[in-house]
Coordinates of C-alpha atoms in Angstrom, one line a residue:
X1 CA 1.2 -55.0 17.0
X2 CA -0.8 -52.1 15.3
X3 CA -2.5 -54.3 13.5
X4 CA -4.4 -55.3 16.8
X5 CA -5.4 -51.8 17.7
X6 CA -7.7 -51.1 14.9
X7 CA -11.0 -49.4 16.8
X8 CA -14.4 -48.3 15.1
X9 CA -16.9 -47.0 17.6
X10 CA -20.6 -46.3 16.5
X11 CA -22.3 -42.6 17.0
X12 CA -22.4 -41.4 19.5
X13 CA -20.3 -44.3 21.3
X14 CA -17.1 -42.5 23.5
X15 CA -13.8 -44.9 25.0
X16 CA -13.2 -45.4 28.7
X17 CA -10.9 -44.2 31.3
X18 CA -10.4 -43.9 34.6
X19 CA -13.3 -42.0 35.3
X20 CA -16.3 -41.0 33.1
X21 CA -15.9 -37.3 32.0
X22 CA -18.8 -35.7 30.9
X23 CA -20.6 -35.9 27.8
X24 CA -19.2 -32.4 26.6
X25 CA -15.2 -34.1 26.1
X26 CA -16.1 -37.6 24.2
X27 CA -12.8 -39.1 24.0
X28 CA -12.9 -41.2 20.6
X29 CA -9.0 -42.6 20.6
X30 CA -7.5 -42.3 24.1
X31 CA -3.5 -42.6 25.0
X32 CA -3.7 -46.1 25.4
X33 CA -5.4 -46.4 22.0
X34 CA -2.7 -44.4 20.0
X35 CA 0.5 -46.2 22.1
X36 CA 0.7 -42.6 23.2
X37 CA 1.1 -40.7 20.1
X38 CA -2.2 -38.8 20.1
X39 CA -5.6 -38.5 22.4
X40 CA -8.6 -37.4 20.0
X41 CA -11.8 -35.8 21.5
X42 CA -15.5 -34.4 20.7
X43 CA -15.9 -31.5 22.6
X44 CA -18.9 -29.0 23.2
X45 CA -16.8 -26.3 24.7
X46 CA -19.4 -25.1 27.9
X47 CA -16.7 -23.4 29.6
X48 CA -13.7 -20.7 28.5
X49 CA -10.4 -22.0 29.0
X50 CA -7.9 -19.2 30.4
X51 CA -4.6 -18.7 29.3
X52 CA -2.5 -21.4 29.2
X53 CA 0.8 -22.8 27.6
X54 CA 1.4 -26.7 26.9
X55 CA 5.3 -27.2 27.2
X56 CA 5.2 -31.0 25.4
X57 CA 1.8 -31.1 23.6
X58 CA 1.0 -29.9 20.5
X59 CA -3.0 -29.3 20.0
X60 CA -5.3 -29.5 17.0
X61 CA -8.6 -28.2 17.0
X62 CA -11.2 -28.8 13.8
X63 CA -14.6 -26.6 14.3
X64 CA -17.8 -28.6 13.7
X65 CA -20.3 -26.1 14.9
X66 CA -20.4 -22.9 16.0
X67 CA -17.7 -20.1 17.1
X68 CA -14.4 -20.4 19.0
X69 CA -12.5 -17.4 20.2
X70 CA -8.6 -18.4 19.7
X71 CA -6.4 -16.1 21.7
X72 CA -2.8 -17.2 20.4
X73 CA 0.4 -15.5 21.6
X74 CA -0.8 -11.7 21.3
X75 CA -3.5 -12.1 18.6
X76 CA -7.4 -12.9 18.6
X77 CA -9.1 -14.9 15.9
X78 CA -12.3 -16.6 15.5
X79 CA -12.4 -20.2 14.2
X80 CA -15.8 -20.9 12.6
X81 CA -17.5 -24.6 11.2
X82 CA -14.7 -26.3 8.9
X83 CA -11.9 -24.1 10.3
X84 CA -8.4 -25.5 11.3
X85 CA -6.1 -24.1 14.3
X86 CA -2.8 -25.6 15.1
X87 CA -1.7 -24.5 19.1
X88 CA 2.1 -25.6 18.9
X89 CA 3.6 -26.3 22.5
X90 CA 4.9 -23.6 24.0
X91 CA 3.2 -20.7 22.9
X92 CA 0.3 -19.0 25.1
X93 CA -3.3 -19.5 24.4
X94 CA -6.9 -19.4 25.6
X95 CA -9.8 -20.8 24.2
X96 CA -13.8 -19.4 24.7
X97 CA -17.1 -20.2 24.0
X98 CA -18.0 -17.0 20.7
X99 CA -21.3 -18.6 19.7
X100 CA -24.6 -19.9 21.4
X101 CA -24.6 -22.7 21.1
X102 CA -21.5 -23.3 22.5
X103 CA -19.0 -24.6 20.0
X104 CA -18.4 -28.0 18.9
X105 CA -14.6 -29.4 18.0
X106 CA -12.8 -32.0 17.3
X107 CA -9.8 -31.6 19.8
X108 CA -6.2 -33.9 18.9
X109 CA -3.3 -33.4 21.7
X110 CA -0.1 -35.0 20.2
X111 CA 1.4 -36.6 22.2
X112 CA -1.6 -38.2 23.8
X113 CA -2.5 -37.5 27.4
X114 CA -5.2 -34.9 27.2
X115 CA -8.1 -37.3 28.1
X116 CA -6.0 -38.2 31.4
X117 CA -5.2 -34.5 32.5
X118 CA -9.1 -33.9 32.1
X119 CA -9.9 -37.2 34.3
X120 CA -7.9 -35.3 36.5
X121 CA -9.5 -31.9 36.3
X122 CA -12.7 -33.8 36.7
X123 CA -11.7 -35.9 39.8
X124 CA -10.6 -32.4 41.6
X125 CA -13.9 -31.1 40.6
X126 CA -15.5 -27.9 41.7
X127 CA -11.9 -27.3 43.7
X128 CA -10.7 -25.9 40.3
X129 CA -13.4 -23.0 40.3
X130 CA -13.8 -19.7 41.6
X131 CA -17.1 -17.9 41.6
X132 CA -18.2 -20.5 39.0
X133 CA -14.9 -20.3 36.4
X134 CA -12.2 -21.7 36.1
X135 CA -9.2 -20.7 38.4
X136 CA -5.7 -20.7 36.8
X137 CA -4.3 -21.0 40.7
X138 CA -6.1 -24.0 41.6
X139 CA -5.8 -25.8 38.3
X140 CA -1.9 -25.0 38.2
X141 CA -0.9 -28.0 40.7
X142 CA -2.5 -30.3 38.3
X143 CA -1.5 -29.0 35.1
X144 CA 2.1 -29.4 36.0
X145 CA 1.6 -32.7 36.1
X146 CA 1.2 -33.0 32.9
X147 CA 3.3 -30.6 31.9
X148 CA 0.8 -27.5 31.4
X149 CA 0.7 -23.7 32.8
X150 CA -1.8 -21.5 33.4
X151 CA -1.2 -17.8 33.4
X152 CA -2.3 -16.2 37.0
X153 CA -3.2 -13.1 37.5
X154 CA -0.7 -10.6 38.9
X155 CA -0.6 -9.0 42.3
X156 CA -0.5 -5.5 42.4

Protein backbone atom coordinates (compact mmCIF):
# COMPACT_ATOMS: atom_id res chain seq x y z
CA UNK A 1 0.00 0.00 0.00
CA UNK A 2 1.46 3.54 -0.74
CA UNK A 3 0.44 4.66 2.32
CA UNK A 4 3.31 2.46 3.86
CA UNK A 5 6.06 3.86 1.66
CA UNK A 6 6.06 7.31 2.85
CA UNK A 7 10.15 8.10 3.46
CA UNK A 8 11.76 11.41 4.99
CA UNK A 9 15.49 11.23 5.18
CA UNK A 10 17.50 13.95 7.08
CA UNK A 11 20.46 16.09 5.27
CA UNK A 12 22.66 14.71 4.12
CA UNK A 13 21.16 11.10 4.87
CA UNK A 14 21.23 8.88 1.18
CA UNK A 15 19.05 5.23 0.73
CA UNK A 16 20.78 1.85 0.30
CA UNK A 17 21.43 -0.57 -2.36
CA UNK A 18 23.34 -3.24 -3.37
CA UNK A 19 26.43 -1.60 -3.04
CA UNK A 20 27.43 1.92 -1.64
CA UNK A 21 28.02 4.31 -4.63
CA UNK A 22 29.93 7.21 -3.93
CA UNK A 23 29.09 10.19 -2.26
CA UNK A 24 28.90 12.24 -5.66
CA UNK A 25 25.33 10.05 -6.83
CA UNK A 26 23.14 10.27 -3.33
CA UNK A 27 20.29 8.22 -4.18
CA UNK A 28 17.28 9.89 -2.12
CA UNK A 29 14.13 7.51 -3.49
CA UNK A 30 15.54 4.36 -5.10
CA UNK A 31 13.38 1.86 -7.52
CA UNK A 32 12.24 -0.10 -4.70
CA UNK A 33 11.10 3.13 -2.98
CA UNK A 34 8.91 4.47 -6.00
CA UNK A 35 7.45 0.59 -6.88
CA UNK A 36 9.48 1.30 -9.91
CA UNK A 37 8.13 4.47 -11.31
CA UNK A 38 11.08 6.79 -10.59
CA UNK A 39 14.85 6.69 -9.01
CA UNK A 40 15.74 10.32 -7.72
CA UNK A 41 19.39 11.31 -7.08
CA UNK A 42 21.94 14.17 -5.78
CA UNK A 43 24.66 14.23 -7.94
CA UNK A 44 28.00 16.33 -8.11
CA UNK A 45 28.79 15.51 -11.67
CA UNK A 46 33.04 14.75 -11.29
CA UNK A 47 33.05 13.15 -14.51
CA UNK A 48 31.56 13.89 -18.36
CA UNK A 49 29.20 11.53 -19.50
CA UNK A 50 29.62 10.67 -23.39
CA UNK A 51 27.10 10.32 -25.67
CA UNK A 52 24.43 8.22 -24.92
CA UNK A 53 20.73 7.44 -25.74
CA UNK A 54 18.20 5.78 -23.05
CA UNK A 55 15.69 3.61 -25.11
CA UNK A 56 13.00 3.30 -21.94
CA UNK A 57 13.99 6.08 -19.49
CA UNK A 58 13.11 9.32 -19.50
CA UNK A 59 15.55 11.74 -17.41
CA UNK A 60 15.07 14.97 -15.47
CA UNK A 61 17.77 17.01 -14.38
CA UNK A 62 17.18 20.30 -11.94
CA UNK A 63 20.74 22.40 -11.52
CA UNK A 64 21.53 23.32 -7.86
CA UNK A 65 24.98 24.64 -8.34
CA UNK A 66 27.08 25.38 -10.90
CA UNK A 67 27.22 24.68 -14.85
CA UNK A 68 26.18 21.62 -16.99
CA UNK A 69 26.97 21.37 -20.58
CA UNK A 70 23.70 19.50 -22.24
CA UNK A 71 24.52 18.20 -25.65
CA UNK A 72 20.90 17.14 -26.92
CA UNK A 73 20.34 15.60 -30.38
CA UNK A 74 22.53 18.11 -32.51
CA UNK A 75 22.40 21.22 -30.21
CA UNK A 76 24.62 22.54 -27.10
CA UNK A 77 23.14 24.40 -24.13
CA UNK A 78 24.23 25.27 -20.83
CA UNK A 79 21.93 24.59 -17.76
CA UNK A 80 22.83 26.95 -14.95
CA UNK A 81 21.44 27.01 -10.90
CA UNK A 82 17.48 26.70 -11.03
CA UNK A 83 17.49 25.55 -14.66
CA UNK A 84 15.23 22.58 -15.84
CA UNK A 85 16.27 19.92 -18.80
CA UNK A 86 14.04 17.17 -19.81
CA UNK A 87 16.28 14.13 -21.86
CA UNK A 88 13.21 12.12 -23.31
CA UNK A 89 14.18 8.34 -24.16
CA UNK A 90 15.50 7.96 -27.28
CA UNK A 91 17.11 10.96 -28.24
CA UNK A 92 21.13 11.31 -28.03
CA UNK A 93 22.83 13.16 -25.33
CA UNK A 94 25.89 13.85 -23.28
CA UNK A 95 26.32 15.45 -20.18
CA UNK A 96 29.81 17.52 -18.81
CA UNK A 97 31.14 19.09 -16.05
CA UNK A 98 31.02 23.54 -17.52
CA UNK A 99 31.84 24.97 -14.07
CA UNK A 100 34.50 24.43 -11.25
CA UNK A 101 33.09 23.35 -9.07
CA UNK A 102 31.70 20.66 -10.70
CA UNK A 103 27.95 20.89 -11.03
CA UNK A 104 25.45 19.86 -8.62
CA UNK A 105 21.79 18.20 -9.84
CA UNK A 106 19.14 16.76 -8.86
CA UNK A 107 18.91 13.71 -11.31
CA UNK A 108 14.99 11.81 -11.77
CA UNK A 109 15.06 8.61 -14.28
CA UNK A 110 11.39 7.61 -14.90
CA UNK A 111 10.97 4.73 -14.86
CA UNK A 112 13.25 3.94 -11.92
CA UNK A 113 16.35 1.95 -12.32
CA UNK A 114 19.14 4.44 -12.62
CA UNK A 115 20.59 3.93 -9.11
CA UNK A 116 20.88 0.10 -10.14
CA UNK A 117 22.66 0.58 -13.60
CA UNK A 118 25.22 2.93 -11.53
CA UNK A 119 25.70 0.01 -8.81
CA UNK A 120 26.63 -1.66 -11.78
CA UNK A 121 28.94 0.83 -13.38
CA UNK A 122 30.45 1.02 -9.85
CA UNK A 123 30.84 -2.84 -9.29
CA UNK A 124 32.79 -3.01 -12.90
CA UNK A 125 34.81 -0.18 -11.71
CA UNK A 126 37.96 1.11 -13.28
CA UNK A 127 37.17 -1.66 -16.31
CA UNK A 128 34.84 1.07 -17.71
CA UNK A 129 37.82 3.67 -18.19
CA UNK A 130 40.33 4.34 -20.63
CA UNK A 131 43.26 6.65 -19.96
CA UNK A 132 41.20 7.90 -16.92
CA UNK A 133 37.52 8.62 -18.87
CA UNK A 134 34.93 7.02 -19.46
CA UNK A 135 34.87 4.38 -22.41
CA UNK A 136 31.62 4.13 -24.40
CA UNK A 137 33.08 0.38 -25.54
CA UNK A 138 33.49 -0.98 -22.18
CA UNK A 139 30.45 0.62 -20.61
CA UNK A 140 28.17 -0.70 -23.64
CA UNK A 141 27.80 -4.45 -22.25
CA UNK A 142 26.35 -2.98 -19.23
CA UNK A 143 24.30 -0.35 -20.45
CA UNK A 144 22.26 -2.77 -22.52
CA UNK A 145 21.28 -4.22 -19.67
CA UNK A 146 19.40 -1.74 -18.83
CA UNK A 147 18.47 -0.67 -21.82
CA UNK A 148 21.10 2.23 -22.55
CA UNK A 149 23.71 2.97 -25.66
CA UNK A 150 26.60 4.64 -25.79
CA UNK A 151 27.79 6.11 -29.01
CA UNK A 152 31.47 4.68 -30.01
CA UNK A 153 33.69 6.14 -31.92
CA UNK A 154 34.07 5.10 -35.50
CA UNK A 155 36.83 3.27 -37.22
CA UNK A 156 38.30 4.84 -40.03
Amino acid sequence: MSHNRFLLLDAGATRPGRLPLPPAFAVKAGTADTEGRFSLLEVSLARDIPRHTHHVADECIYVLDGTLEVEFDDRVVHATAGMFVLLPHGIPHALRRASTPPPRLIQISSPGGWECYLEDLFEAASAVLTDGELDPVKLNPIAARHEIRYDEPTVA
